Structure formats: C-alpha cells, structure tokens
Short mmCIF file of C-alpha atoms in Angstrom, two decimals:
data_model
loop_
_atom_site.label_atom_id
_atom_site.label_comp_id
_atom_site.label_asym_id
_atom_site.label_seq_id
_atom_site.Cartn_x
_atom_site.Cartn_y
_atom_site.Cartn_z
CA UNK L 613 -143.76 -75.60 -157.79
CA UNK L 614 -142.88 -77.50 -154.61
CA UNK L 615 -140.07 -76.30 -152.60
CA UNK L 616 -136.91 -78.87 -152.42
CA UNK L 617 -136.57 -77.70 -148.98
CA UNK L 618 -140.02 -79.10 -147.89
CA UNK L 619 -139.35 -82.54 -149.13
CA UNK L 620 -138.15 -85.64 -147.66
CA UNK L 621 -134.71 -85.30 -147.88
CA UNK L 622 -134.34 -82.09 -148.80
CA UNK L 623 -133.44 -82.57 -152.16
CA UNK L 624 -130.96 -80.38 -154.36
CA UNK L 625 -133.39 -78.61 -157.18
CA UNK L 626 -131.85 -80.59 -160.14
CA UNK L 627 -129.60 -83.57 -161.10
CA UNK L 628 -127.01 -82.46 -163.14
CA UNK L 629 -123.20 -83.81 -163.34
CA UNK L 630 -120.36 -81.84 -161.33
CA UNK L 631 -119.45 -81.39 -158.21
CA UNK L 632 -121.82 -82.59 -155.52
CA UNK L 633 -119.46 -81.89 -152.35
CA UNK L 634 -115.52 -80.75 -151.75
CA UNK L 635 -114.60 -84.19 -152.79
CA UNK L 636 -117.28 -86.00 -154.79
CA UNK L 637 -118.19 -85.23 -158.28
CA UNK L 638 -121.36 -86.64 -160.83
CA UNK L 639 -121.12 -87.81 -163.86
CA UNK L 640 -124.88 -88.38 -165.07
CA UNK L 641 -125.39 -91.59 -167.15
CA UNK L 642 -127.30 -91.42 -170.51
CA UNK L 643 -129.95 -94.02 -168.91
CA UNK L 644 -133.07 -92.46 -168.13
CA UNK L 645 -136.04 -94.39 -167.44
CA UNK L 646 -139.08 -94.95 -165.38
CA UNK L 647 -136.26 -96.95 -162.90
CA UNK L 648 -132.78 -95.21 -163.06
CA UNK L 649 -134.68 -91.79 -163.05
CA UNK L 650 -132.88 -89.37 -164.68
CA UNK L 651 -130.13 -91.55 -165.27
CA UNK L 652 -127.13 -93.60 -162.66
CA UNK L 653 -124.83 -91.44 -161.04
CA UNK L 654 -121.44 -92.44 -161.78
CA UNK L 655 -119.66 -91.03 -158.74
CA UNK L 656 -115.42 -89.44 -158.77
CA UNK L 657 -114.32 -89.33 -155.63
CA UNK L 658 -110.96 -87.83 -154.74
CA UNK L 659 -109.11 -85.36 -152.28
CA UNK L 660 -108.86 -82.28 -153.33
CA UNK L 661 -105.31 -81.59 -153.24
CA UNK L 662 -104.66 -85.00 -154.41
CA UNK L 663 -103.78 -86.47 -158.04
CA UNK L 664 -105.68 -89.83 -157.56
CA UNK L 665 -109.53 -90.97 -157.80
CA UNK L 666 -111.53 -93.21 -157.06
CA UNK L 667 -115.06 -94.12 -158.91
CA UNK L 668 -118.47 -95.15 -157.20
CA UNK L 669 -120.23 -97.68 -160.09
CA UNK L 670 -119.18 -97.22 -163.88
CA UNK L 671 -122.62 -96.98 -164.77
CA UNK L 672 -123.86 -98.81 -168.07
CA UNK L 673 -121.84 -100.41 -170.62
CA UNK L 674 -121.80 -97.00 -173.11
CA UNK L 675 -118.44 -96.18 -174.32
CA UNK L 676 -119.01 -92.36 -174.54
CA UNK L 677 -120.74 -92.41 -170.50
CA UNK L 678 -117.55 -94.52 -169.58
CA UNK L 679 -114.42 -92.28 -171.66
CA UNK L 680 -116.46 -89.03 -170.28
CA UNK L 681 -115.57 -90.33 -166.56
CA UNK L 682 -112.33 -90.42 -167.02
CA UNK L 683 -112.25 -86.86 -169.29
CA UNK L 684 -113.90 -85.40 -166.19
CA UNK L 685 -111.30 -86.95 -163.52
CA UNK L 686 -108.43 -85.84 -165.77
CA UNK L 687 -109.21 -82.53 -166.25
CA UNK L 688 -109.63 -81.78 -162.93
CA UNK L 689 -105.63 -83.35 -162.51
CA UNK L 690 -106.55 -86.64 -161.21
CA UNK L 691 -105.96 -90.43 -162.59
CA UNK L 692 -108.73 -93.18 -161.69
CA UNK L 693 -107.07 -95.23 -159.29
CA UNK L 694 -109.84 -97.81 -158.09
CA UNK L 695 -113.18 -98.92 -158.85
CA UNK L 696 -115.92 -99.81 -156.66
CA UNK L 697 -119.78 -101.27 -157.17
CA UNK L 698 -122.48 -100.55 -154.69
CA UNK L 699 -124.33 -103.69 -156.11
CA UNK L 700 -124.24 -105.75 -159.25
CA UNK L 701 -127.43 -104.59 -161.03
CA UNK L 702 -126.32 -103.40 -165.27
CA UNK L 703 -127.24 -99.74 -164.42
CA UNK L 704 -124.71 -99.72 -161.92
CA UNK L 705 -122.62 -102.12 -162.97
CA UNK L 706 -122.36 -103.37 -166.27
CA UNK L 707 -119.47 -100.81 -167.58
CA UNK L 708 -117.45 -101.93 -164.90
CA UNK L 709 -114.75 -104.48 -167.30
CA UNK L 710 -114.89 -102.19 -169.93
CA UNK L 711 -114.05 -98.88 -167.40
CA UNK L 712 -111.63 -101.11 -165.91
CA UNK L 713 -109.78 -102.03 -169.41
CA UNK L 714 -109.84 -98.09 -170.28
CA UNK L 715 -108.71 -96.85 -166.86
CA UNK L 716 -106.33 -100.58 -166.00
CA UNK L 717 -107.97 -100.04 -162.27
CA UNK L 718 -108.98 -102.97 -160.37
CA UNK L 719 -113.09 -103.62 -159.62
CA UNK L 720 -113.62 -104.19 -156.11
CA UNK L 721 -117.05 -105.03 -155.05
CA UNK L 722 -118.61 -107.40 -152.17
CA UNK L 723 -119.90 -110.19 -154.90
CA UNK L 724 -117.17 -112.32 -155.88
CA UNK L 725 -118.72 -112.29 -159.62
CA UNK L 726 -118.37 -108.91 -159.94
CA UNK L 727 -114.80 -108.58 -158.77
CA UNK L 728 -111.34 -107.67 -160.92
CA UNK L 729 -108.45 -108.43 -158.80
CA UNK L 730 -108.07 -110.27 -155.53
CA UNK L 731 -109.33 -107.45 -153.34
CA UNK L 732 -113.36 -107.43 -152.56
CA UNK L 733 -115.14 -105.33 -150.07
CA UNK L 734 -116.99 -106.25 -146.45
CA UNK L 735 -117.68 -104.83 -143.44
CA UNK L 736 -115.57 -102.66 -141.81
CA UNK L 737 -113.42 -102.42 -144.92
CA UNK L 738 -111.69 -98.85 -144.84
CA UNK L 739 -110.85 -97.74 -148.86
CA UNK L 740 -108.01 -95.54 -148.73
CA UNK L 741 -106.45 -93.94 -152.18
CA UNK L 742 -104.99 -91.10 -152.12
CA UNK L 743 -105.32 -89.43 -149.01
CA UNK L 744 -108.98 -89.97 -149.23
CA UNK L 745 -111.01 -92.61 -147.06
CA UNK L 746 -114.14 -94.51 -147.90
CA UNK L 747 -115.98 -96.53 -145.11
CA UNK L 748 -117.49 -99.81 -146.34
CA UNK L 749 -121.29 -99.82 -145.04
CA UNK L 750 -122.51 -103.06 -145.28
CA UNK L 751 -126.68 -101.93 -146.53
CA UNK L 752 -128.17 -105.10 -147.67
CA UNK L 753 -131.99 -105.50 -148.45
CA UNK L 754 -132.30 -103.70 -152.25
CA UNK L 755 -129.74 -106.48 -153.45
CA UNK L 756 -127.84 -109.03 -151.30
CA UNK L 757 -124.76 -107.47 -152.12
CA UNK L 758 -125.50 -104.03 -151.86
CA UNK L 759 -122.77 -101.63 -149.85
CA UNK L 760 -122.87 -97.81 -148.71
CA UNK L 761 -119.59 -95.91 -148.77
CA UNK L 762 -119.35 -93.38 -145.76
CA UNK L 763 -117.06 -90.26 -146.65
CA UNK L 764 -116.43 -89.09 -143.28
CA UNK L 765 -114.36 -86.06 -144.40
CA UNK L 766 -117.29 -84.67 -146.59
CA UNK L 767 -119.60 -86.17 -143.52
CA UNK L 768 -121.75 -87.81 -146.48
CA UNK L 769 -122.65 -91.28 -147.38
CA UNK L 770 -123.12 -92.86 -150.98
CA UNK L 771 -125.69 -94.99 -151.27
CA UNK L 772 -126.64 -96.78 -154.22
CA UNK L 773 -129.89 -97.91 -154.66
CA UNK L 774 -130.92 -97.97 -150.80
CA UNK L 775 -131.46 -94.28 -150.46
CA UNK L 776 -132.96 -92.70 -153.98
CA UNK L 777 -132.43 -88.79 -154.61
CA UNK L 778 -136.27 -88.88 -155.15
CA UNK L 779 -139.00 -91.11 -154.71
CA UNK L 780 -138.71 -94.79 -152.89
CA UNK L 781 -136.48 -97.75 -153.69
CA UNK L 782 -137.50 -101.50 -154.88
CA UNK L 783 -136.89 -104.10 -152.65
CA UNK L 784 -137.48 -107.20 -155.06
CA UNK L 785 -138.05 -110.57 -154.17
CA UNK L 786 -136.25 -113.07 -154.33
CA UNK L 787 -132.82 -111.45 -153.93
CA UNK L 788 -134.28 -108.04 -151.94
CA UNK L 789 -135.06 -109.18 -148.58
CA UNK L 790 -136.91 -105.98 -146.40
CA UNK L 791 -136.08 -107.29 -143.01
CA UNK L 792 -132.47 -106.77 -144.39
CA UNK L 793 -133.42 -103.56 -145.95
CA UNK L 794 -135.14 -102.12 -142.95
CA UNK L 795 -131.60 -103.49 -140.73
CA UNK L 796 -129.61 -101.10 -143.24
CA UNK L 797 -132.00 -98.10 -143.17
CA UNK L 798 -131.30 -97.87 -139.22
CA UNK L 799 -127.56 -98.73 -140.02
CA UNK L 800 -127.84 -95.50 -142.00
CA UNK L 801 -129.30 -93.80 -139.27
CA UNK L 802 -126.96 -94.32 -136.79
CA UNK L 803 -124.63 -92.66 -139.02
CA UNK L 804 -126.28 -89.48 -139.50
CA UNK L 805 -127.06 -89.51 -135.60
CA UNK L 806 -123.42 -90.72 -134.36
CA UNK L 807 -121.18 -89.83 -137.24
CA UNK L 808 -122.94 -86.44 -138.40
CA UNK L 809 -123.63 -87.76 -142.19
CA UNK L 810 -125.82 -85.38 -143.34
CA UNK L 811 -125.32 -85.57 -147.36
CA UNK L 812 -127.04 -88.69 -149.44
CA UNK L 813 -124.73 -89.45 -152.80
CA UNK L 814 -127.50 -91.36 -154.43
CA UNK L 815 -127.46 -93.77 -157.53
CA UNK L 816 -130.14 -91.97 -158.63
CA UNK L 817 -131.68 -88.74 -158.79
CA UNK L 818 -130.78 -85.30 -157.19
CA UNK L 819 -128.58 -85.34 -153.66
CA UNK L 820 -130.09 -85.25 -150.28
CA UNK L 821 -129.40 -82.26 -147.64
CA UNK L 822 -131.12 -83.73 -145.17
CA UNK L 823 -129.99 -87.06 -144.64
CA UNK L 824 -131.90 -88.52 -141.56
CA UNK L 825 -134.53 -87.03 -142.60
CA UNK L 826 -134.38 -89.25 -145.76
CA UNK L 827 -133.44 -91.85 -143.46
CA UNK L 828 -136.85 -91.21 -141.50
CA UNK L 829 -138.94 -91.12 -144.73
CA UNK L 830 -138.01 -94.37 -146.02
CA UNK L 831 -138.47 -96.28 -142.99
CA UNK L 832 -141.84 -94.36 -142.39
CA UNK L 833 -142.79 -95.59 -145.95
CA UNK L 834 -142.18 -98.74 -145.41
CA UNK L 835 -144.40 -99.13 -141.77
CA UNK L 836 -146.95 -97.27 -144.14
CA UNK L 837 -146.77 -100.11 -146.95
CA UNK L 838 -146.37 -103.50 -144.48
CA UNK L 839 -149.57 -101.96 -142.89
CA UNK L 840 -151.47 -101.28 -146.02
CA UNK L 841 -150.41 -105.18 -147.27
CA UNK L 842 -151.27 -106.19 -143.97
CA UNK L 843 -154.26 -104.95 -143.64
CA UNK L 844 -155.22 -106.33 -147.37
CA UNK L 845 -154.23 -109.90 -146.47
CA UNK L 846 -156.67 -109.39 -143.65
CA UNK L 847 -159.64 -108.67 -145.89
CA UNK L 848 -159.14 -111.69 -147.76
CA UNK L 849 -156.37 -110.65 -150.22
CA UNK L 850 -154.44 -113.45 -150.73
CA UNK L 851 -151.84 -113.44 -153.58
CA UNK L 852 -149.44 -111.02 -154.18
CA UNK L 853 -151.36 -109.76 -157.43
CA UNK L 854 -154.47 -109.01 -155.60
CA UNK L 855 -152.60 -107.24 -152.80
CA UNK L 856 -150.87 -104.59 -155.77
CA UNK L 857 -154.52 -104.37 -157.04
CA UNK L 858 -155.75 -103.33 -154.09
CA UNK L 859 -153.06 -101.40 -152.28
CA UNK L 860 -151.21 -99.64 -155.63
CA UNK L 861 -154.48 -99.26 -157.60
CA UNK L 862 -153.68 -95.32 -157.83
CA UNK L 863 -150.31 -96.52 -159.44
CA UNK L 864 -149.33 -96.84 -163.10
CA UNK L 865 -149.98 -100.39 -164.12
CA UNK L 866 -146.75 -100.21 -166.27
CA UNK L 867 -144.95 -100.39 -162.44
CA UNK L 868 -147.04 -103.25 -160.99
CA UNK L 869 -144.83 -106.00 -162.17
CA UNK L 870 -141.88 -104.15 -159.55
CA UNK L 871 -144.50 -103.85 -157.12
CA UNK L 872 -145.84 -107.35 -156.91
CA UNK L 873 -141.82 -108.34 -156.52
CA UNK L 874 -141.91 -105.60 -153.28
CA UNK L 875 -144.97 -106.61 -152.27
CA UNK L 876 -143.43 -110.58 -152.43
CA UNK L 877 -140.90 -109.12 -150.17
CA UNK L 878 -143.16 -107.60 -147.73
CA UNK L 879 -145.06 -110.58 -147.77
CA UNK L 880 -142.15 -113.01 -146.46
CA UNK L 881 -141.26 -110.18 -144.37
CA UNK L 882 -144.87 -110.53 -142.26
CA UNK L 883 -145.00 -114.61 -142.63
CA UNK L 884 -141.33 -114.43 -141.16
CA UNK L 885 -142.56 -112.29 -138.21
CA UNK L 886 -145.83 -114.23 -137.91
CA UNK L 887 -148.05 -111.10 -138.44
CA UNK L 888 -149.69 -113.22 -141.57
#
C-alpha cells in the first residue's frame, strides 16, 4: 500500500463525508464514476459557534443527496443560509434549483445562467454569512466560470474541479482554456505561499494536506504533457487523435475521448504561444 503521506498532495487516506476542517464539513454525493471519482463533494461551511451555513455546490439533482445536506447542517444546529457553485458542470451543479426550493437560499455563482437572485460572484468578492468569510478566487481554465473559495480562518481553499483530491483534472476544449488554467494554478500558489493555505477542499476525491505541493504537481504535470504533445507534433503527429494515440497509449481507451478534448486544449495553448 502506498503511503498518503508520499503523494502529491498529501492526501487524507479515504473520502468519506464529515468534517474535513473546524469549519467545513462533506457530504459525499451518490455519483461515482470514472470522472467524479468517488463521488462530488457537496461542501457545509459554517462557524463553529454560529447557527448559519453556507453550501459549496449542491451536487446532482438526487433528492435523497440534496435533503441529506440539509439533515447534516441541521443537526449540527445550523440553517443553510446561501448557496454557491464553483462552476456550472451537472455534478456540481445540477441540484442547485431544487436545493434552493428545499432550503429557500439564494444560488450565487459567477455565470449569470446559473444564478438565483440578483447577487453573482467575481473577483475580489468577500462571502460573509454568519460570522464566517469566503474569498472569491477567480480559477478559470477547467470551465470559464470556474471560482475557488479561500477560507482564510481554516487557512484552506475549496477548489472545485481545478485541484482534484487524487489524480489530474480535464481541461476540455472548447470552454477549458490551459493558458487560463495554468494562470489559476499559480493564483493558487500564491495563496499557499502568501496567505498560508495549506488545506485543498476538493470537488472530488480525498482532501489535500499539502497544498502547494498539490499546487506544484499539477503545474509539473502539465510542463510534462505540453512537452510530450509537443514533442509528438514534432514527429509528424498532426491531429489531435494521433497525438492521444501516441502520447496516452498506456491509457484506458474508454478516457481518450476526454483526452483528445485536453489534448485540443494543449494544442491551442502551443499554436497561441507559437511553439507549433
């Protein structure tokens, strides 16, 4: 067995719903897959001492996910008081009306689409409910509209989809732009260097101990991958389905279709930078 510790990351052992830090809690999603992992996180953050709460993307539309939220918030003496999306993608996302008819919270989230009530979310936004603050990180790149939520009191950052518990996140063309995505990944690092984050939240998969060094693997990973797709447009690759042949040929054809939309991405990514 590998040790958590030695991992990028250092990731907790399992992913399990409960408390994650003094103020954050998990509620796993039912959603397993190949994608989500071992399901969406469906994040309840609150103060301790305070009766209010705030929840980090719904999840899926699934009626017993969605009523277990809000058993988990109210027996621990709080009422949902807000909603907010990290991006619009259905695993995150697609509960969010229905949460917000059971819990009569607003939806705030930085697409427009996506929104119930006036309020939305940019940068520099500062969430406040109860006592509690949330710092509106712009992270673009895995969607246009995807956001980070710094907790400075629990010196942790939720993340979405841009940081993963385990493994590496899809950037997918057209909407996933990696010159965007790489922009956020330092944007993350500055906080863990400046601001002493040192938790990941994730969207997916187990939380992170170490998060610069998280922050370090994924942009490592992705040098590693523009240089691999680099290298096999050099030797005559040309099309995005011969570069997954060639450079994810030890990968599970079942996941080329997401990596010829990452390796789209990496490909506008070099044209734009005229290294193709």
């Amino acid at each position: 067995m590998t040790d958590a510790a030695a991992l990028p990351g250092q990731p907790r052992d399992a992913v399990r719903s409960g408390p994650a830090t003094e103020r954050a809690v998990n509620v796993l999603a039912p959603n397993a897959s190949p994608m989500t992992l071992d399901g969406t996180n469906t994040w309840i953050v609150a103060e301790p001492d305070s009766d209010l709460a705030v929840v980090i993307d719904p999840g899926p539309l699934d009626d017993g996910h969605l009523r277990e939220v809000v058993d988990t918030a109210e027996k621990a003496g709080k009422r949902i008081a807000l909603t907010l999306l990290t991006h619009g993608h259905a695993d995150h996302a697609e509960g969010a009306s229905r949460f917000a008819e059971i819990t009569g919270t607003r939806v705030r989230a930085l697409d427009p689409a996506l929104r119930l009530g006036d309020e939305g979310l940019g940068a520099g936004d500062v969430v406040t409910v109860g006592g509690l603050e949330l710092r509106v990180i712009p992270t673009p790149g895995h969607t246009a509209d995807s956001l980070s939520f710094h907790v400075p009191a629990d010196q942790a950052v939720l993340t979405g989809d841009t940081i993963l518990g385990r493994g590496t996140t899809l950037v997918a063309h057209p909407d996933g732009r990696l010159g965007e995505y790489l922009a956020s990944l330092r944007r993350l690092r500055s906080l863990t260097v400046d601001d002493g984050v040192h938790t990941v939240l994730p969207g997916h998969g187990p939380v992170l101990e170490d998060a610069q060094g998280a922050v370090e693997f994924y942009l490592a990973h992705r040098a590693h991958r523009l240089a691999q797709v680099e290298t096999a447009v050099e030797n005559g690759h040309r099309t995005a389905e011969a570069v997954v042949a060639h450079v994810y040929a030890d990968v599970d054809r079942s996941l080329w279709p997401a990596a010829e939309l990452s390796v789209r991405a990496q490909l506008d990514y070099l044209g734009e930078h005229g290294l193709i």
